[in-house]
Every structure is written in structure tokens, then in C-alpha cells.
Short mmCIF file of C-alpha atoms in Angstrom, two decimals:
data_model
loop_
_atom_site.label_atom_id
_atom_site.label_comp_id
_atom_site.label_asym_id
_atom_site.label_seq_id
_atom_site.Cartn_x
_atom_site.Cartn_y
_atom_site.Cartn_z
CA MET A 89 3.03 -19.65 -7.00
CA THR A 90 1.98 -19.29 -10.63
CA MET A 91 0.27 -16.29 -12.17
CA THR A 92 -2.93 -18.30 -12.58
CA ASP A 93 -2.99 -19.16 -8.86
CA LEU A 94 -3.32 -15.55 -7.75
CA GLN A 95 -6.48 -14.47 -5.94
CA ALA A 96 -5.64 -10.81 -5.25
CA PHE A 97 -3.98 -9.84 -8.54
CA ASP A 98 -4.29 -10.14 -12.28
CA VAL A 99 -0.99 -9.97 -14.20
CA GLU A 100 -0.42 -9.24 -17.90
CA THR A 101 2.76 -8.41 -19.83
CA ASP A 102 2.75 -6.58 -23.17
CA ASP A 103 5.18 -6.72 -26.08
CA HIS A 104 7.23 -3.85 -24.62
CA GLY A 105 8.00 -5.72 -21.40
CA VAL A 106 5.52 -3.68 -19.33
CA THR A 107 3.73 -5.88 -16.81
CA THR A 108 0.42 -4.54 -15.53
CA VAL A 109 -0.48 -5.80 -12.05
CA THR A 110 -4.15 -5.21 -11.28
CA LEU A 111 -5.56 -5.45 -7.77
CA ILE A 112 -8.74 -7.55 -7.93
CA GLY A 113 -9.76 -7.99 -4.30
CA PRO A 114 -11.25 -10.47 -3.61
CA GLY A 115 -12.75 -8.05 -1.07
CA ARG A 116 -14.90 -5.13 -2.21
CA GLY A 117 -12.94 -2.09 -3.34
CA ASN A 118 -9.82 -4.24 -3.80
CA ALA A 119 -9.52 -4.43 -0.02
CA MET A 120 -6.23 -5.90 1.17
CA GLY A 121 -7.11 -9.20 2.79
CA PRO A 122 -4.88 -12.17 3.69
CA GLU A 123 -4.47 -13.13 0.01
CA PHE A 124 -3.02 -9.72 -0.82
CA TRP A 125 -0.40 -9.86 1.94
CA THR A 126 0.64 -13.41 1.06
CA GLU A 127 0.81 -12.96 -2.71
CA LEU A 128 2.32 -9.46 -3.01
CA PRO A 129 5.90 -10.21 -1.90
CA ALA A 130 6.12 -13.45 -3.90
CA LEU A 131 4.73 -11.73 -6.99
CA PHE A 132 7.19 -8.82 -6.88
CA ALA A 133 10.12 -11.08 -6.09
CA ARG A 134 9.24 -13.00 -9.23
CA LEU A 135 8.69 -9.94 -11.43
CA GLY A 136 11.93 -8.40 -10.16
CA THR A 137 13.92 -11.24 -11.72
CA ASP A 138 11.64 -11.98 -14.69
CA PRO A 139 13.56 -11.23 -17.92
CA GLY A 140 10.27 -10.57 -19.73
CA THR A 141 9.34 -7.77 -17.32
CA ARG A 142 11.16 -4.47 -17.78
CA ALA A 143 8.74 -2.15 -15.96
CA ILE A 144 5.60 -2.62 -13.86
CA VAL A 145 2.31 -0.71 -13.64
CA LEU A 146 0.09 -1.16 -10.58
CA THR A 147 -3.62 -0.40 -10.89
CA GLY A 148 -6.97 -1.43 -9.45
CA THR A 149 -10.00 -3.05 -10.99
CA GLY A 150 -13.53 -1.69 -10.72
CA SER A 151 -14.29 1.73 -9.27
CA CYS A 152 -11.09 2.33 -7.29
CA PHE A 153 -7.43 1.56 -6.67
CA SER A 154 -7.88 0.17 -3.14
CA VAL A 155 -9.86 1.00 -0.01
CA GLY A 156 -6.91 -0.35 1.97
CA LEU A 157 -6.74 -2.96 4.70
CA ASP A 158 -9.62 -5.44 4.83
CA LEU A 159 -10.00 -4.68 8.52
CA LYS A 160 -12.66 -7.25 9.33
CA ARG A 161 -10.77 -10.16 7.76
CA VAL A 162 -7.27 -9.15 8.82
CA ALA A 163 -8.38 -8.49 12.41
CA GLU A 164 -9.34 -12.15 12.87
CA PRO A 165 -7.09 -13.76 15.51
CA GLU A 166 -5.76 -16.40 13.12
CA PHE A 167 -4.29 -13.64 10.94
CA LEU A 168 -3.43 -10.88 13.42
CA PRO A 169 -3.07 -12.44 16.88
CA ALA A 170 -3.62 -10.39 20.04
CA VAL A 171 -5.79 -7.80 18.32
CA ARG A 172 -8.87 -8.47 20.44
CA ASP A 173 -7.57 -9.94 23.68
CA ARG A 174 -5.24 -8.63 26.35
CA ALA A 175 -2.03 -10.39 25.35
CA MET A 176 1.06 -11.52 27.19
CA ALA A 177 4.64 -11.32 25.90
CA ALA A 178 4.52 -14.40 23.67
CA ASP A 179 1.36 -13.21 21.94
CA ARG A 180 2.77 -9.73 21.46
CA LEU A 181 5.90 -11.22 19.93
CA THR A 182 3.73 -13.16 17.49
CA LEU A 183 1.90 -9.93 16.67
CA LEU A 184 5.22 -8.14 16.16
CA GLN A 185 6.38 -10.82 13.73
CA ARG A 186 3.11 -10.68 11.80
CA LEU A 187 3.27 -6.90 11.48
CA ARG A 188 6.81 -7.17 10.14
CA GLN A 189 5.57 -9.70 7.57
CA LEU A 190 2.98 -7.16 6.40
CA GLN A 191 5.68 -4.50 6.15
CA ALA A 192 7.90 -6.89 4.19
CA ALA A 193 5.11 -7.34 1.65
CA MET A 194 5.08 -3.61 0.92
CA THR A 195 8.87 -3.41 1.03
CA ALA A 196 9.01 -6.04 -1.72
CA VAL A 197 7.43 -3.43 -4.00
CA ALA A 198 9.75 -0.63 -2.86
CA ASP A 199 12.80 -2.88 -3.30
CA CYS A 200 11.82 -4.20 -6.74
CA ARG A 201 14.72 -3.62 -9.11
CA LYS A 202 12.33 -2.83 -11.99
CA PRO A 203 10.60 0.58 -12.29
CA VAL A 204 7.14 0.50 -10.71
CA LEU A 205 4.41 3.02 -11.52
CA ALA A 206 0.94 3.39 -10.01
CA ALA A 207 -2.19 4.29 -12.02
CA ILE A 208 -4.64 5.34 -9.32
CA HIS A 209 -8.35 6.03 -9.69
CA GLY A 210 -11.16 6.39 -7.18
CA TRP A 211 -10.42 5.56 -3.55
CA CYS A 212 -6.82 5.13 -2.43
CA LEU A 213 -7.10 4.73 1.32
CA GLY A 214 -4.86 3.51 4.14
CA GLY A 215 -2.95 0.55 2.78
CA GLY A 216 -3.58 1.88 -0.72
CA VAL A 217 -1.48 4.92 0.17
CA ASP A 218 1.15 2.63 1.75
CA LEU A 219 1.34 0.78 -1.57
CA ALA A 220 1.44 3.98 -3.62
CA ALA A 221 4.30 5.25 -1.44
CA CYS A 222 6.39 2.23 -2.49
CA VAL A 223 6.36 2.93 -6.22
CA ASP A 224 8.58 5.18 -8.30
CA VAL A 225 5.97 7.29 -10.10
CA ARG A 226 2.29 7.92 -9.31
CA TYR A 227 -0.43 9.12 -11.68
CA CYS A 228 -4.08 9.53 -10.73
CA SER A 229 -7.44 10.26 -12.29
CA ALA A 230 -9.46 13.38 -11.48
CA ASP A 231 -11.83 11.34 -9.28
CA ALA A 232 -9.05 9.97 -7.05
CA VAL A 233 -9.37 10.39 -3.29
CA PHE A 234 -6.45 9.74 -0.92
CA SER A 235 -6.44 9.22 2.83
CA ILE A 236 -4.01 7.98 5.45
CA ARG A 237 -7.05 6.78 7.31
CA GLU A 238 -5.56 4.58 10.04
CA ALA A 239 -6.01 7.15 12.84
CA ARG A 240 -9.76 7.00 12.22
CA VAL A 241 -9.77 3.27 12.99
CA ALA A 242 -7.47 3.47 16.05
CA ILE A 243 -4.30 2.31 14.29
CA VAL A 244 -0.89 3.94 13.98
CA ALA A 245 -0.14 3.46 10.27
CA ASP A 246 2.57 0.79 10.16
CA ALA A 247 2.98 -0.40 6.57
CA GLY A 248 5.24 2.38 5.33
CA SER A 249 3.34 5.63 4.72
CA LEU A 250 4.85 7.37 7.76
CA GLN A 251 8.34 6.27 6.72
CA ARG A 252 8.27 6.75 2.93
CA LEU A 253 6.05 9.79 2.41
CA PRO A 254 8.32 12.43 4.04
CA ALA A 255 10.62 12.17 1.01
CA ILE A 256 7.63 12.44 -1.34
CA ILE A 257 5.29 15.06 0.15
CA GLY A 258 7.29 16.55 3.00
CA ASP A 259 6.90 16.37 6.76
CA GLY A 260 4.20 19.02 7.16
CA ALA A 261 1.82 17.58 4.57
CA LEU A 262 2.33 14.09 5.97
CA ARG A 263 1.54 15.19 9.53
CA GLU A 264 -1.63 16.92 8.35
CA LEU A 265 -2.86 13.80 6.55
CA ALA A 266 -1.79 11.25 9.16
CA LEU A 267 -3.02 13.12 12.24
CA THR A 268 -6.42 14.00 10.77
CA GLY A 269 -7.09 10.92 8.65
CA LYS A 270 -8.78 13.36 6.25
CA ASP A 271 -9.55 12.73 2.58
CA ILE A 272 -7.83 14.80 -0.09
CA ASP A 273 -8.74 15.05 -3.76
CA ALA A 274 -6.57 14.70 -6.84
CA ALA A 275 -5.85 18.42 -7.05
CA ARG A 276 -4.50 18.52 -3.50
CA ALA A 277 -2.51 15.31 -4.10
CA LEU A 278 -0.86 16.98 -7.11
CA GLN A 279 -0.18 20.16 -5.15
CA ILE A 280 1.74 18.35 -2.40
CA GLY A 281 3.60 16.07 -4.81
CA LEU A 282 1.84 12.83 -3.93
CA VAL A 283 1.15 12.29 -7.64
CA ASN A 284 3.07 13.38 -10.72
CA GLU A 285 0.05 14.19 -12.88
CA VAL A 286 -3.76 14.12 -12.84
CA LEU A 287 -5.55 12.65 -15.85
CA PRO A 288 -9.28 12.83 -16.71
CA ASP A 289 -10.30 9.23 -15.96
CA ARG A 290 -9.11 5.69 -15.27
CA ASP A 291 -8.44 4.86 -18.92
CA ALA A 292 -6.36 7.99 -19.41
CA VAL A 293 -4.32 7.48 -16.26
CA LEU A 294 -3.61 3.86 -17.14
CA ARG A 295 -2.52 4.86 -20.65
CA ARG A 296 -0.18 7.50 -19.24
CA ALA A 297 1.33 5.05 -16.76
CA VAL A 298 1.84 2.39 -19.43
CA ASP A 299 3.34 4.91 -21.89
CA THR A 300 5.82 6.13 -19.25
CA ALA A 301 6.62 2.54 -18.27
CA ARG A 302 7.40 1.78 -21.90
CA GLU A 303 9.80 4.74 -22.02
CA MET A 304 11.55 3.36 -18.95
CA ALA A 305 11.52 -0.20 -20.30
CA ALA A 306 13.44 0.94 -23.37
CA ASN A 307 16.46 1.90 -21.23
CA PRO A 308 19.18 -0.53 -20.08
CA GLN A 309 17.93 -2.56 -17.15
CA PHE A 310 21.16 -2.38 -15.15
CA VAL A 311 21.03 1.42 -15.38
CA LEU A 312 17.43 1.55 -14.13
CA HIS A 313 18.38 -0.76 -11.28
CA GLY A 314 21.35 1.46 -10.48
CA ILE A 315 19.25 4.63 -10.43
CA LYS A 316 16.73 3.04 -8.06
CA ASP A 317 19.49 1.67 -5.86
CA VAL A 318 21.28 5.01 -5.59
CA LEU A 319 18.08 6.94 -4.87
CA ALA A 320 17.03 4.40 -2.22
CA GLN A 321 20.24 4.91 -0.27
CA GLN A 322 19.21 8.45 0.60
CA SER A 323 16.44 7.24 2.91
CA ALA A 324 17.08 3.51 3.38
CA SER A 325 18.27 3.61 6.99
CA ALA A 326 15.55 6.05 8.09
CA VAL A 327 12.81 3.96 6.47
CA ALA A 328 14.11 0.69 7.93
CA GLY A 329 14.48 2.19 11.40
CA GLY A 330 11.04 3.74 11.27
CA LEU A 331 9.41 0.49 10.18
CA ASN A 332 11.05 -1.41 13.04
CA TYR A 333 10.02 1.24 15.55
CA VAL A 334 6.35 1.31 14.55
CA THR A 335 6.02 -2.48 14.76
CA ALA A 336 7.36 -2.36 18.32
CA TRP A 337 4.87 0.42 19.12
CA ASN A 338 1.92 -1.43 17.61
CA ALA A 339 2.87 -4.75 19.19
CA ALA A 340 2.47 -2.92 22.50
CA PHE A 341 -0.53 -0.70 21.78
CA LEU A 342 -2.45 -2.02 18.76
CA PRO A 343 -4.72 -4.26 20.88
CA SER A 344 -7.27 -1.77 22.22
CA HIS A 345 -10.95 -1.28 22.94
CA ASP A 346 -10.95 1.48 20.33
CA LEU A 347 -9.69 -0.86 17.59
CA ALA A 348 -12.36 -3.41 18.52
CA GLU A 349 -14.95 -0.62 18.43
CA ALA A 350 -13.70 0.46 14.98
CA VAL A 351 -14.13 -3.09 13.63
CA VAL A 352 -17.65 -3.36 15.08
CA ALA A 353 -18.62 0.09 13.81
CA LEU A 354 -17.38 -0.82 10.35
CA GLY A 355 -19.63 -3.88 10.31
CA GLU A 356 -22.57 -1.83 11.56
CA ARG A 357 -21.90 1.00 9.07
CA ARG A 358 -21.73 3.70 11.73
CA PRO A 359 -19.07 6.08 13.05
CA PRO A 360 -17.00 4.56 15.88
CA VAL A 361 -17.31 5.93 19.39
CA PHE A 362 -13.81 5.97 20.83
CA SER A 363 -12.99 5.81 24.56
CA ASP A 364 -9.22 6.45 24.31
CA ASN A 365 -8.69 2.99 25.75
#
């Protein structure tokens, strides 16, 4: 993979060693389709060992950070098997393995030895929150909206929000967001500690993230790696265990009539009518 081959990201590095990784789709709202899940782990593995990269800023192009999973594309059987049909053990095992590949893509960001910051504007939904939970520092613009939305499309969130956010926002706030699937604004995100600071607009939040990344980039790289490694040990086993558990759960229960209804309703631009089945 070369930087020019990427379909889901644009990558630029400045003279301070700060690499800005911009989500560019190709789905509307920087939706996370197959390209995203394939390219993300390879990209962060490369940046993690790139001597020219000393810190990383993640942001989104257009009107938002990311609307999350591209449900219609990812739900196709060739990408997520057993989503639509009643599956036997072999198919569920294939689904389990695919879900763990998706988790590994996000974990590549969390495990990156370089500092990673997120500059969030507009919508940050579902997988967008999963991605934000993987970084070290989060800033957002005043128009940012966050939602752990998976419950509203008949999915138990399985890409890391349920495992990583307790250490960031606490158990109570996480349960409120995950069980309701509600939207929260930038002020509420700041109040619960989901973001470090709220800036007026996208340009301001990106400047703040880049400025902070440059401060980090000026420090010795082995020290930054050590700080991240030490901090990660506090929750590493709980996160890993939780990720494994939720893939087993979803391999068993993700295929449902309600998920199929959610996909259809999305295409028809209407609220889903769930049957608890």
C-alpha cells in the first residue's frame, strides 16, 4: 500500500513531523465502508514506524468527522457473512473472524506508538465514536454531535466504544449513551470528558489539534511511546477481554430480522420498525 493508493484517507505530513490523516469516504459523510476497514490498520502500522511521523492528527473532510459504519455496503454478504441468513456454525465462525478483523483495524489506532489526536467536527456517530475512543486526545468544534448509535440499528457496538470509553467518560455516561443511542452535543461531550476542549469551528479545532501534536512531536519519541505503553497497561486486559466477548456475542446474535429491517429502513429513509427478533 502506498499513500497514493488510499481510497478512504488522505495523508499529509508537515515540517514538524505531524501527519494529518483525513477521512475522505468514499461514502457520504466519510462513512466507513470496506476500504476504510482494509486501509486503516495498514496505514497506522506504517505511520507507527515512519521516522518522518512524530504525531498524528485524525480529522474528516466535508461537513463531518464520520457518520460511522457504511451499513448498506458492509452488510453485504461478501463483506459480513451471515448477516442476512440463518447461519450454521461454519458461517458464524466466518462472521466471528470478520468482526475481529474490524476490531483489529481500530486497535491499530489505539496501539500506534505515536501520539494520535482527533479533530472532530459535525457528526461523529457509531464507528466514528469507536475511532475517537482509540486516540489519545480529542478536540471538537461547537457543531459536533456524538452518538453511540448501534442500538438504534439493532447492533451491539463491537468495535471498541463499550471497552475503551469507561476509562474516558465513566461507566454511567457510557451506559446512558449506549443504551439510548441518543445524540449529544459538544457541550455535553465536554462535560462528560469525551473531548478535551470545544473550539468554534472545524478550522479552529484542526489548528488546536495540530498545535498540540507539534508540542508532542517535539518530545523524545521513546518517551512518548513509553507513556502510551504504561497508560495502556491500566486497561489492556479488560479491553482485550471485552472485545473478544462482544465478537462471540455478535457472531451468535448479530444476524436478525431487526438488523435486516434497519438496513431496509435506512435505504428507504424511514424509522425502522423492530420486532425484537
